[in-house]
Tab-separated table of C-alpha atoms and ligand atoms in Angstrom:
chain	number	residue	atom	x	y	z
Q	121	MET	CA	-26.416	7.135	7.564
Q	122	SER	CA	-23.886	6.954	4.791
Q	123	VAL	CA	-20.535	5.340	5.314
Q	124	LYS	CA	-17.516	7.534	6.143
Q	125	VAL	CA	-14.128	6.135	6.740
Q	126	ARG	CA	-10.674	7.606	7.221
Q	127	PHE	CA	-7.078	6.823	6.416
Q	128	ALA	CA	-4.804	8.263	9.104
Q	129	PRO	CA	-1.113	7.978	8.216
Q	130	SER	CA	1.618	9.498	10.347
Q	131	PRO	CA	3.764	11.641	7.987
Q	132	THR	CA	7.014	10.247	9.327
Q	133	GLY	CA	8.347	8.254	6.384
Q	134	LYS	CA	7.445	6.777	3.075
Q	135	LEU	CA	4.013	5.214	2.468
Q	136	HIS	CA	4.550	1.412	2.116
Q	137	VAL	CA	2.383	-1.453	0.955
Q	138	GLY	CA	1.081	-2.017	4.494
Q	139	ASN	CA	-0.210	1.514	4.811
Q	140	VAL	CA	-1.576	1.458	1.278
Q	141	ARG	CA	-3.496	-1.750	1.929
Q	142	THR	CA	-5.208	0.003	4.845
Q	143	ALA	CA	-5.913	3.082	2.736
Q	144	LEU	CA	-7.192	0.943	-0.120
Q	145	VAL	CA	-9.485	-1.287	1.934
Q	146	ASN	CA	-10.985	1.840	3.549
Q	147	TRP	CA	-11.447	3.380	0.158
Q	148	LEU	CA	-12.975	0.278	-1.477
Q	149	PHE	CA	-15.313	-0.292	1.469
Q	150	ALA	CA	-16.597	3.318	1.378
Q	151	LYS	CA	-16.728	3.754	-2.461
Q	152	GLY	CA	-18.339	0.319	-2.893
Q	153	GLN	CA	-21.406	1.785	-1.080
Q	154	GLY	CA	-21.355	5.427	-2.122
Q	155	GLY	CA	-19.604	6.574	1.068
Q	156	SER	CA	-16.807	9.019	1.601
Q	157	PHE	CA	-13.130	8.726	2.350
Q	158	VAL	CA	-11.236	11.101	4.650
Q	159	LEU	CA	-7.497	11.663	4.579
Q	160	ARG	CA	-6.333	12.512	8.059
Q	161	ILE	CA	-2.705	13.345	8.576
Q	162	ASP	CA	-1.770	12.125	12.090
Q	163	ASP	CA	0.912	14.755	12.741
Q	164	THR	CA	0.576	15.372	16.491
Q	165	ASP	CA	4.224	14.400	16.790
Q	166	LEU	CA	5.560	17.746	15.505
Q	167	VAL	CA	9.149	16.531	15.821
Q	168	ARG	CA	8.924	13.396	13.701
Q	169	SER	CA	6.349	14.617	11.158
Q	170	THR	CA	7.649	16.260	8.025
Q	171	GLN	CA	6.102	18.286	5.203
Q	172	GLU	CA	7.970	16.208	2.662
Q	173	SER	CA	6.424	13.033	3.973
Q	174	GLU	CA	2.959	14.601	3.936
Q	175	ASP	CA	3.415	15.761	0.369
Q	176	ASN	CA	4.565	12.289	-0.684
Q	177	ILE	CA	1.571	10.638	0.919
Q	178	GLU	CA	-0.665	12.783	-1.275
Q	179	ILE	CA	1.354	12.081	-4.356
Q	180	ASP	CA	1.289	8.354	-3.752
Q	181	LEU	CA	-2.438	8.211	-2.975
Q	182	LYS	CA	-3.335	10.278	-6.050
Q	183	TRP	CA	-1.138	8.147	-8.252
Q	184	LEU	CA	-2.929	5.039	-6.964
Q	185	GLY	CA	-6.353	6.657	-7.592
Q	186	LEU	CA	-7.246	6.820	-3.895
Q	187	THR	CA	-8.704	10.321	-3.866
Q	188	TRP	CA	-10.185	11.784	-0.737
Q	189	ASP	CA	-13.376	13.730	-0.102
Q	190	GLU	CA	-12.121	15.570	2.995
Q	191	ARG	CA	-8.676	16.165	4.454
Q	192	TYR	CA	-7.431	17.204	7.881
Q	193	ASN	CA	-4.256	17.697	9.818
Q	194	GLN	CA	-4.230	16.784	13.471
Q	195	SER	CA	-1.673	19.474	14.140
Q	196	LYS	CA	-4.368	22.077	13.358
Q	197	ARG	CA	-6.847	20.651	15.903
Q	198	PHE	CA	-5.044	20.814	19.215
Q	199	ASP	CA	-7.858	23.041	20.604
Q	200	ARG	CA	-10.326	20.194	20.208
Q	201	TYR	CA	-8.006	17.714	21.928
Q	202	GLU	CA	-7.542	20.194	24.818
Q	203	GLU	CA	-11.272	20.445	25.172
Q	204	ALA	CA	-11.722	16.674	25.247
Q	205	ALA	CA	-8.873	16.336	27.738
Q	206	ALA	CA	-10.426	18.993	29.931
Q	207	ARG	CA	-13.639	17.101	29.919
Q	208	LEU	CA	-11.994	13.803	30.799
Q	209	LYS	CA	-9.978	15.480	33.591
Q	210	ALA	CA	-13.108	17.067	35.063
Q	211	GLU	CA	-14.765	13.659	35.080
Q	212	GLY	CA	-11.792	12.031	36.718
Q	213	ARG	CA	-11.048	9.818	33.728
Q	214	LEU	CA	-7.737	11.518	32.966
Q	215	TYR	CA	-5.331	11.683	35.876
Q	216	PRO	CA	-1.889	13.066	36.372
Q	217	CYS	CA	1.075	10.774	36.995
Q	218	TYR	CA	4.577	11.789	37.989
Q	219	GLU	CA	6.623	8.613	37.659
Q	220	THR	CA	9.756	8.747	35.592
Q	221	ALA	CA	10.415	6.142	32.899
Q	222	ASP	CA	13.007	4.580	35.230
Q	223	GLU	CA	10.646	4.312	38.086
Q	224	LEU	CA	8.022	2.631	35.876
Q	225	ASP	CA	10.618	0.284	34.532
Q	226	ARG	CA	11.717	-0.784	38.032
Q	227	ARG	CA	8.101	-1.397	39.082
Q	228	ARG	CA	7.519	-3.500	36.000
Q	229	LYS	CA	10.554	-5.597	36.762
Q	230	VAL	CA	9.383	-6.172	40.352
Q	231	GLN	CA	5.918	-7.236	39.084
Q	232	LEU	CA	7.380	-9.647	36.532
Q	233	SER	CA	9.674	-11.162	39.179
Q	234	ARG	CA	6.680	-11.850	41.309
Q	235	GLY	CA	4.888	-13.418	38.326
Q	236	GLN	CA	2.443	-10.554	38.066
Q	237	PRO	CA	1.441	-8.923	34.742
Q	238	PRO	CA	3.338	-5.653	34.229
Q	239	ILE	CA	0.311	-3.409	34.437
Q	240	TYR	CA	0.444	0.161	35.749
Q	241	ASP	CA	-0.513	-0.038	39.439
Q	242	ARG	CA	-2.398	3.320	39.496
Q	243	ALA	CA	-0.265	4.587	42.336
Q	244	ALA	CA	-0.828	8.118	41.005
Q	245	LEU	CA	-4.486	7.904	41.725
Q	246	SER	CA	-3.886	8.031	45.470
Q	247	LEU	CA	-1.441	11.009	45.399
Q	248	THR	CA	-2.502	13.852	47.663
Q	249	ASP	CA	-2.595	17.381	46.490
Q	250	ALA	CA	0.457	18.105	48.697
Q	251	GLU	CA	2.383	15.221	47.062
Q	252	LYS	CA	1.547	16.469	43.611
Q	253	ALA	CA	2.612	19.974	44.564
Q	254	ALA	CA	5.888	18.534	45.863
Q	255	PHE	CA	6.623	16.824	42.543
Q	256	GLU	CA	5.748	20.057	40.640
Q	257	ALA	CA	8.086	21.947	42.931
Q	258	GLU	CA	10.840	19.463	42.062
Q	259	GLY	CA	10.220	20.422	38.441
Q	260	ARG	CA	8.417	17.278	37.461
Q	261	ARG	CA	5.673	17.678	34.905
Q	262	PRO	CA	2.799	15.175	34.884
Q	263	HIS	CA	1.887	12.817	32.119
Q	264	TRP	CA	-1.822	11.914	31.939
Q	265	ARG	CA	-3.366	8.513	31.923
Q	266	PHE	CA	-6.867	7.532	30.959
Q	267	LYS	CA	-8.593	5.548	33.650
Q	268	LEU	CA	-9.911	2.397	32.059
Q	269	GLU	CA	-13.064	0.905	33.476
Q	270	GLY	CA	-11.436	-2.532	33.507
Q	271	LYS	CA	-14.153	-4.496	31.768
Q	272	ARG	CA	-14.756	-6.595	28.765
Q	273	VAL	CA	-15.112	-4.338	25.809
Q	274	ALA	CA	-16.791	-6.188	22.938
Q	275	TRP	CA	-17.609	-5.290	19.376
Q	276	GLU	CA	-18.698	-7.009	16.195
Q	277	ASP	CA	-15.670	-6.679	14.006
Q	278	LEU	CA	-16.414	-6.548	10.297
Q	279	ALA	CA	-13.265	-8.606	9.535
Q	280	ARG	CA	-12.807	-10.731	12.689
Q	281	GLY	CA	-16.366	-11.308	13.811
Q	282	HIS	CA	-17.066	-11.082	17.569
Q	283	ALA	CA	-14.160	-9.446	19.251
Q	284	GLU	CA	-13.358	-8.696	22.850
Q	285	VAL	CA	-10.653	-6.960	24.799
Q	286	ASP	CA	-10.411	-7.102	28.615
Q	287	THR	CA	-9.294	-3.657	29.603
Q	288	ALA	CA	-8.654	-4.967	33.139
Q	289	SER	CA	-5.605	-6.627	31.693
Q	290	MET	CA	-4.208	-3.345	30.294
Q	291	SER	CA	-2.297	-0.427	31.776
Q	292	ASP	CA	-4.250	2.836	31.799
Q	293	PRO	CA	-2.947	4.375	28.525
Q	294	VAL	CA	-0.967	7.569	28.616
Q	295	LEU	CA	-2.806	10.142	26.502
Q	296	ILE	CA	-0.620	13.186	27.168
Q	297	ARG	CA	3.081	13.160	27.703
Q	298	GLU	CA	4.891	15.205	30.296
Q	299	ASP	CA	5.923	17.680	27.607
Q	300	GLY	CA	2.266	18.257	26.816
Q	301	LEU	CA	2.322	16.252	23.539
Q	302	PHE	CA	-0.881	14.360	22.756
Q	303	LEU	CA	-0.159	10.767	21.820
Q	304	TYR	CA	-2.250	9.326	19.010
Q	305	THR	CA	-4.909	7.639	21.075
Q	306	LEU	CA	-7.073	10.620	22.178
Q	307	PRO	CA	-6.791	12.819	19.069
Q	308	SER	CA	-7.770	9.850	16.941
Q	309	VAL	CA	-11.022	9.381	18.919
Q	310	VAL	CA	-11.811	13.083	19.002
Q	311	ASP	CA	-11.339	13.316	15.261
Q	312	ASP	CA	-13.370	10.192	14.600
Q	313	ILE	CA	-16.183	11.731	16.556
Q	314	ASP	CA	-15.945	15.251	15.073
Q	315	MET	CA	-15.582	13.899	11.523
Q	316	GLU	CA	-18.533	11.485	12.022
Q	317	ILE	CA	-16.469	8.452	10.997
Q	318	THR	CA	-18.781	5.493	10.776
Q	319	HIS	CA	-16.170	2.720	10.446
Q	320	ILE	CA	-12.588	2.420	11.624
Q	321	ILE	CA	-10.693	0.044	9.374
Q	322	ARG	CA	-7.095	-0.718	10.262
Q	323	GLY	CA	-4.574	-3.485	10.941
Q	324	GLU	CA	-5.065	-6.002	13.650
Q	325	ASP	CA	-2.048	-4.549	15.478
Q	326	HIS	CA	-4.658	-1.981	16.749
Q	327	VAL	CA	-7.064	-4.463	18.389
Q	328	THR	CA	-5.855	-3.648	21.935
Q	329	ASN	CA	-6.023	0.024	21.171
Q	330	THR	CA	-9.575	-0.439	20.127
Q	331	GLY	CA	-10.483	-1.690	23.630
Q	332	ALA	CA	-9.200	1.521	25.156
Q	333	GLN	CA	-10.502	3.729	22.434
Q	334	ILE	CA	-14.045	2.356	22.712
Q	335	GLU	CA	-13.926	3.339	26.375
Q	336	ILE	CA	-12.791	6.864	25.358
Q	337	PHE	CA	-15.637	7.159	22.822
Q	338	GLU	CA	-18.021	6.240	25.596
Q	339	ALA	CA	-16.352	8.603	28.121
Q	340	LEU	CA	-16.785	11.424	25.630
Q	341	GLY	CA	-20.492	10.551	25.294
Q	342	ALA	CA	-20.125	9.578	21.622
Q	343	LYS	CA	-21.569	6.759	19.588
Q	344	VAL	CA	-18.975	4.081	19.014
Q	345	PRO	CA	-18.219	3.490	15.309
Q	346	GLY	CA	-17.939	0.152	13.624
Q	347	PHE	CA	-14.553	-1.551	13.463
Q	348	ALA	CA	-12.665	-3.820	11.099
Q	349	HIS	CA	-9.165	-5.084	11.942
Q	350	MET	CA	-7.475	-6.703	9.013
Q	351	PRO	CA	-4.989	-9.579	9.365
Q	352	LEU	CA	-1.439	-8.347	8.817
Q	353	LEU	CA	0.677	-8.904	5.744
Q	354	VAL	CA	3.226	-11.718	5.735
Q	355	GLY	CA	5.931	-12.306	3.085
Q	356	ALA	CA	6.123	-15.138	0.623
Q	357	ASP	CA	7.908	-17.165	3.312
Q	358	GLY	CA	5.015	-16.766	5.686
Q	359	THR	CA	6.837	-14.557	8.196
Q	360	ALA	CA	5.563	-11.151	9.248
Q	361	LEU	CA	6.322	-8.390	6.827
Q	362	SER	CA	6.289	-5.588	9.382
Q	363	LYS	CA	10.045	-5.221	9.637
Q	364	ARG	CA	10.557	-5.281	5.886
Q	365	LEU	CA	7.783	-2.849	5.049
Q	366	GLY	CA	10.187	0.034	4.916
Q	367	SER	CA	11.747	-1.387	1.792
Q	368	LEU	CA	8.273	-1.734	0.077
Q	369	ALA	CA	7.705	1.956	-0.440
Q	370	ILE	CA	5.065	2.989	-2.987
Q	371	MET	CA	7.256	5.676	-4.401
Q	372	ASP	CA	10.005	3.149	-5.160
Q	373	MET	CA	7.482	0.844	-6.792
Q	374	ARG	CA	6.358	3.764	-8.948
Q	375	ALA	CA	9.925	4.375	-9.936
Q	376	ASP	CA	10.312	0.636	-10.705
Q	377	GLY	CA	7.542	0.941	-13.268
Q	378	TYR	CA	4.677	-0.860	-11.569
Q	379	GLU	CA	1.138	-0.017	-12.775
Q	380	PRO	CA	-1.100	1.420	-9.971
Q	381	ILE	CA	-3.928	-0.982	-10.787
Q	382	ALA	CA	-1.569	-3.895	-10.332
Q	383	ILE	CA	-0.624	-2.665	-6.835
Q	384	THR	CA	-4.218	-1.988	-5.881
Q	385	SER	CA	-5.558	-5.287	-7.318
Q	386	HIS	CA	-2.871	-7.164	-5.477
Q	387	LEU	CA	-3.316	-5.387	-2.116
Q	388	GLY	CA	-7.076	-5.447	-2.452
Q	389	LYS	CA	-7.270	-9.236	-3.066
Q	390	ILE	CA	-4.549	-10.851	-0.995
Q	391	GLY	CA	-6.001	-12.402	2.073
Q	392	THR	CA	-9.444	-12.702	0.503
Q	393	SER	CA	-11.176	-15.601	-1.197
Q	394	ASP	CA	-11.045	-13.856	-4.594
Q	395	ASN	CA	-8.696	-15.068	-7.273
Q	396	LEU	CA	-5.587	-12.960	-7.633
Q	397	GLU	CA	-6.318	-11.315	-11.008
Q	398	VAL	CA	-5.898	-7.761	-12.079
Q	399	ALA	CA	-9.039	-5.660	-11.991
Q	400	ALA	CA	-9.984	-3.296	-14.825
Q	401	SER	CA	-10.451	-0.376	-12.411
Q	402	LEU	CA	-10.670	0.630	-8.781
Q	403	GLN	CA	-14.387	0.849	-9.339
Q	404	GLU	CA	-14.480	-2.836	-10.242
Q	405	LEU	CA	-12.306	-3.730	-7.252
Q	406	GLY	CA	-14.700	-1.742	-5.032
Q	407	GLU	CA	-17.701	-3.649	-6.352
Q	408	ALA	CA	-15.985	-6.992	-5.645
Q	409	PHE	CA	-14.754	-6.040	-2.189
Q	410	ALA	CA	-16.380	-7.504	0.952
Q	411	PHE	CA	-15.109	-8.094	4.409
Q	412	SER	CA	-16.888	-11.428	4.369
Q	413	LYS	CA	-14.251	-12.561	1.791
Q	414	MET	CA	-11.455	-11.767	4.218
Q	415	GLY	CA	-10.144	-14.626	6.346
Q	416	ARG	CA	-8.554	-14.532	9.728
Q	417	SER	CA	-5.264	-15.782	8.348
Q	418	PRO	CA	-2.590	-13.350	7.307
Q	419	ALA	CA	-2.455	-11.943	3.763
Q	420	ARG	CA	0.452	-13.291	1.771
Q	421	TYR	CA	2.392	-10.547	-0.022
Q	422	ASP	CA	4.457	-12.145	-2.760
Q	423	THR	CA	6.283	-9.982	-5.264
Q	424	ALA	CA	5.951	-12.769	-7.867
Q	425	ASP	CA	2.165	-12.369	-7.702
Q	426	LEU	CA	2.473	-8.631	-8.039
Q	427	ASP	CA	4.760	-9.077	-11.080
Q	428	ARG	CA	2.213	-11.411	-12.704
Q	429	LEU	CA	-0.616	-8.984	-12.080
Q	430	ASN	CA	1.502	-6.124	-13.387
Q	431	ALA	CA	2.065	-7.956	-16.670
Q	432	GLN	CA	-1.655	-8.626	-16.904
Q	433	ALA	CA	-2.327	-4.942	-16.383
Q	434	VAL	CA	0.141	-3.930	-19.112
Q	435	HIS	CA	-1.330	-6.454	-21.579
Q	436	ALA	CA	-4.767	-4.889	-21.023
Q	437	ILE	CA	-3.685	-1.413	-21.936
Q	438	ASP	CA	-5.200	-0.340	-25.279
Q	439	TYR	CA	-3.427	1.863	-27.725
Q	440	ALA	CA	-5.293	5.090	-26.970
Q	441	GLU	CA	-4.188	4.782	-23.372
Q	442	ALA	CA	-0.707	3.680	-24.213
Q	443	LYS	CA	-0.033	6.422	-26.792
Q	444	PRO	CA	0.824	9.289	-24.495
Q	445	ARG	CA	3.083	6.997	-22.431
Q	446	LEU	CA	4.762	5.678	-25.570
Q	447	GLU	CA	5.319	9.268	-26.744
Q	448	ALA	CA	6.849	10.173	-23.413
Q	449	LEU	CA	9.279	7.321	-23.852
Q	450	GLY	CA	9.934	8.322	-27.461
Q	451	VAL	CA	8.737	4.950	-28.800
Q	452	ASP	CA	5.295	5.530	-30.277
Q	453	LEU	CA	5.620	3.288	-33.322
Q	454	GLY	CA	1.885	3.030	-33.869
Q	455	GLU	CA	-1.026	0.877	-32.922
Q	456	THR	CA	0.073	-2.261	-34.727
Q	457	PHE	CA	3.421	-2.121	-32.965
Q	458	TRP	CA	1.763	-1.685	-29.552
Q	459	ASN	CA	-0.683	-4.512	-30.122
Q	460	THR	CA	2.120	-6.749	-31.371
Q	461	VAL	CA	4.495	-6.267	-28.483
Q	462	LYS	CA	2.364	-5.556	-25.396
Q	463	GLY	CA	1.800	-9.241	-24.641
Q	464	ASN	CA	5.564	-9.685	-24.169
Q	465	LEU	CA	5.911	-6.877	-21.652
Q	466	ASN	CA	6.287	-7.360	-17.875
Q	467	ARG	CA	6.616	-3.582	-17.240
Q	468	PHE	CA	5.420	-0.885	-19.512
Q	469	GLY	CA	8.968	0.411	-19.835
Q	470	ASP	CA	10.096	-2.853	-21.409
Q	471	VAL	CA	8.531	-1.466	-24.559
Q	472	VAL	CA	11.697	0.557	-25.152
Q	473	ASP	CA	13.603	-2.702	-25.883
Q	474	MET	CA	10.828	-3.884	-28.095
Q	475	ALA	CA	11.028	-0.647	-30.084
Q	476	LYS	CA	14.741	-1.222	-30.478
Q	477	ILE	CA	14.018	-4.519	-32.240
Q	478	VAL	CA	12.116	-2.484	-34.796
Q	479	THR	CA	14.230	0.609	-35.175
Q	480	GLY	CA	17.585	-0.951	-34.337
Q	481	PRO	CA	20.381	-1.168	-34.081
Q	482	VAL	CA	20.096	-4.879	-33.615
Q	483	THR	CA	23.240	-7.021	-33.525
Q	484	PRO	CA	22.214	-10.120	-35.498
Q	485	VAL	CA	23.093	-13.562	-34.155
Q	486	ILE	CA	24.009	-15.782	-37.091
Q	487	GLU	CA	25.397	-19.263	-36.508
Q	488	ASP	CA	25.001	-20.618	-40.022
Q	489	ALA	CA	25.923	-18.024	-42.581
Q	490	ALA	CA	24.961	-20.279	-45.541
Q	491	PHE	CA	21.425	-20.661	-44.094
Q	492	ALA	CA	21.085	-16.898	-43.604
Q	493	ALA	CA	22.244	-16.304	-47.157
Q	494	ALA	CA	19.700	-18.811	-48.560
Q	495	ALA	CA	16.961	-17.111	-46.511
Q	496	LEU	CA	18.013	-13.685	-47.785
Q	497	GLU	CA	17.675	-14.922	-51.387
Q	498	LEU	CA	14.088	-15.928	-50.740
Q	499	LEU	CA	12.993	-12.801	-48.833
Q	500	PRO	CA	9.769	-11.537	-50.478
Q	501	ASP	CA	9.820	-8.118	-52.135
Q	502	THR	CA	6.884	-6.896	-50.118
Q	503	ILE	CA	6.949	-7.440	-46.369
Q	504	ASP	CA	3.250	-7.548	-45.496
Q	505	ALA	CA	1.244	-9.509	-42.941
Q	506	ASP	CA	1.539	-12.703	-45.057
Q	507	ALA	CA	5.272	-12.338	-45.789
Q	508	TRP	CA	6.401	-14.429	-42.797
Q	509	SER	CA	4.487	-17.536	-43.724
Q	510	THR	CA	5.240	-17.288	-47.404
Q	511	TRP	CA	8.935	-16.682	-46.721
Q	512	THR	CA	9.434	-19.404	-44.003
Q	513	GLY	CA	7.572	-21.817	-46.277
Q	514	ALA	CA	10.017	-21.093	-49.120
Q	515	VAL	CA	13.059	-21.344	-46.751
Q	516	LYS	CA	11.815	-24.682	-45.492
Q	517	ASP	CA	11.415	-26.053	-48.981
Q	518	LYS	CA	14.805	-24.914	-50.007
Q	519	THR	CA	16.855	-25.841	-46.958
Q	520	GLY	CA	14.851	-28.679	-45.406
Q	521	ALA	CA	14.941	-26.872	-42.049
Q	522	LYS	CA	11.751	-27.069	-40.029
Q	523	GLY	CA	10.285	-26.256	-36.612
Q	524	LYS	CA	12.644	-24.674	-34.236
Q	525	GLY	CA	15.568	-25.306	-36.631
Q	526	LEU	CA	13.814	-23.043	-39.158
Q	527	PHE	CA	12.395	-20.297	-36.967
Q	528	MET	CA	15.087	-19.878	-34.341
Q	529	PRO	CA	17.954	-18.918	-36.684
Q	530	LEU	CA	15.684	-16.402	-38.419
Q	531	ARG	CA	14.532	-14.899	-35.111
Q	532	LEU	CA	18.114	-14.708	-33.847
Q	533	ALA	CA	19.297	-13.050	-37.071
Q	534	LEU	CA	16.480	-10.589	-37.260
Q	535	THR	CA	16.069	-9.615	-33.619
Q	536	GLY	CA	19.330	-10.667	-31.948
Q	537	GLN	CA	17.172	-12.516	-29.346
Q	538	ALA	CA	15.858	-15.997	-28.738
Q	539	HIS	CA	12.477	-14.825	-27.534
Q	540	GLY	CA	10.133	-12.032	-28.501
Q	541	PRO	CA	6.888	-11.012	-30.151
Q	542	ASP	CA	5.258	-12.721	-33.072
Q	543	MET	CA	7.642	-12.575	-36.011
Q	544	ALA	CA	4.853	-12.462	-38.591
Q	545	ALA	CA	3.750	-9.127	-37.057
Q	546	MET	CA	7.263	-7.876	-36.400
Q	547	ILE	CA	8.851	-8.111	-39.827
Q	548	PRO	CA	6.535	-5.611	-41.567
Q	549	LEU	CA	7.361	-3.189	-38.781
Q	550	ILE	CA	11.119	-3.771	-39.115
Q	551	GLY	CA	10.932	-3.261	-42.887
Q	552	ARG	CA	12.709	-4.906	-45.739
Q	553	GLU	CA	15.837	-2.772	-45.731
Q	554	ARG	CA	16.764	-3.612	-42.126
Q	555	LEU	CA	15.823	-7.253	-42.625
Q	556	VAL	CA	18.246	-7.527	-45.468
Q	557	GLN	CA	21.081	-5.911	-43.492
Q	558	ARG	CA	20.459	-8.111	-40.487
Q	559	LEU	CA	20.412	-11.316	-42.606
Q	560	LYS	CA	23.792	-10.193	-43.966
Q	561	GLY	CA	25.033	-9.999	-40.402
Q	562	GLU	CA	25.200	-6.233	-40.303
Q	563	ALA	CA	24.058	-4.349	-37.231
Q	564	ALA	CA	20.948	-2.373	-38.334
P	748	LIG	N1	-1.661	7.050	12.593
P	748	LIG	C1	-2.075	5.727	13.077
P	748	LIG	C2	-1.229	4.643	12.394
P	748	LIG	O1	-0.665	4.896	11.357
P	748	LIG	C3	-3.518	5.539	12.697
P	748	LIG	C4	-4.152	4.296	13.246
P	748	LIG	C5	-5.635	4.320	13.010
P	748	LIG	O2	-6.099	4.056	11.905
P	748	LIG	O3	-6.388	4.646	13.964
P	748	LIG	O4	-1.014	3.599	12.961
């Protein structure tokens, strides 16, 4: 059977690096073995879900290259959840409860004060029909809990190895709220069954869920899929990133000028034994991906690493690929220009400043006017690829300046900056006329 995975975001906000890592690992795992990738929008919460968020999820995933083979909305599948709920009710696995949140809270406090774990006591299981009718007459609506078997649920986790959850230590999960809303737990299982998902890959914050969900798969008579729970992301300081994820939105990173392959290379490799280097393509990342390379320790998300990978990605862009982007920025100065400056870029957009060095205006920085004048005298008539070495050789002979004392004043005069691309390649692009003006101290 071929591999089929799903990414199931809730459309209640911006997609952040944590979500995207889950999406990416699913995608890499499936595509690495010719499988398929399902986008499932978990929008059972009709109040919190928005169309805008759903649209943005699609925009972000497409931009990253994480295309999907099938796509679903949970909000269009309530009939299926009702059917599954009816089956579980008929089999006594889904039972009505009438406690209010306050009542539950009080019971938990009593349990804790007695040193007992705050697990739901299943009082509702022993309600008589008359008691239920009395609650209904009071206007109470039931919420519905799934009756766990209370056993050791075990699975071979692709990322964690042998995993176990003791469902006896858990409260029976609420699957349907008193207002009739399906919480995520049951729809997720129903969809995974209907969509024939072979592997569920998600963050390790879902491990406990998995214990309950495996019991639901079994209760619905379905084959239990494979599971992988990935270690969570931590920041550069080693502390959990979960609270800060909101500020690491993909759409903001796109606006900041990051390359999609830098983001995917970073998120695909942190927490694995692979070196943190940029990949040439998602395809290549997929071929390299393996859960066996993923450790149990958290994956360290460091913006400095991302910046380094981003620079690598920009340096690898060839002119044909760069050209439309250069045109869009109004700075397509040709292939030689691109090849000369790209190694100095951290973000693609930095090329605008590089183009300004060529086209000006540049405000020259001249500390020693006599030196600049001497250099101007010696400037070759033709500024070709050899001009820089001929010229600086002559300036050295004439002035005695050498090393940094020779090159830095020329760079500062000609570019206005202390650092930048190779001057030998830059001066033919700048052209003699502007070189002359700049050596005279004129902005040009
Ligand atoms: N909507 C759920 C979430 O974002 C999906 C979890 C899952 O992959 O099952 O946490």
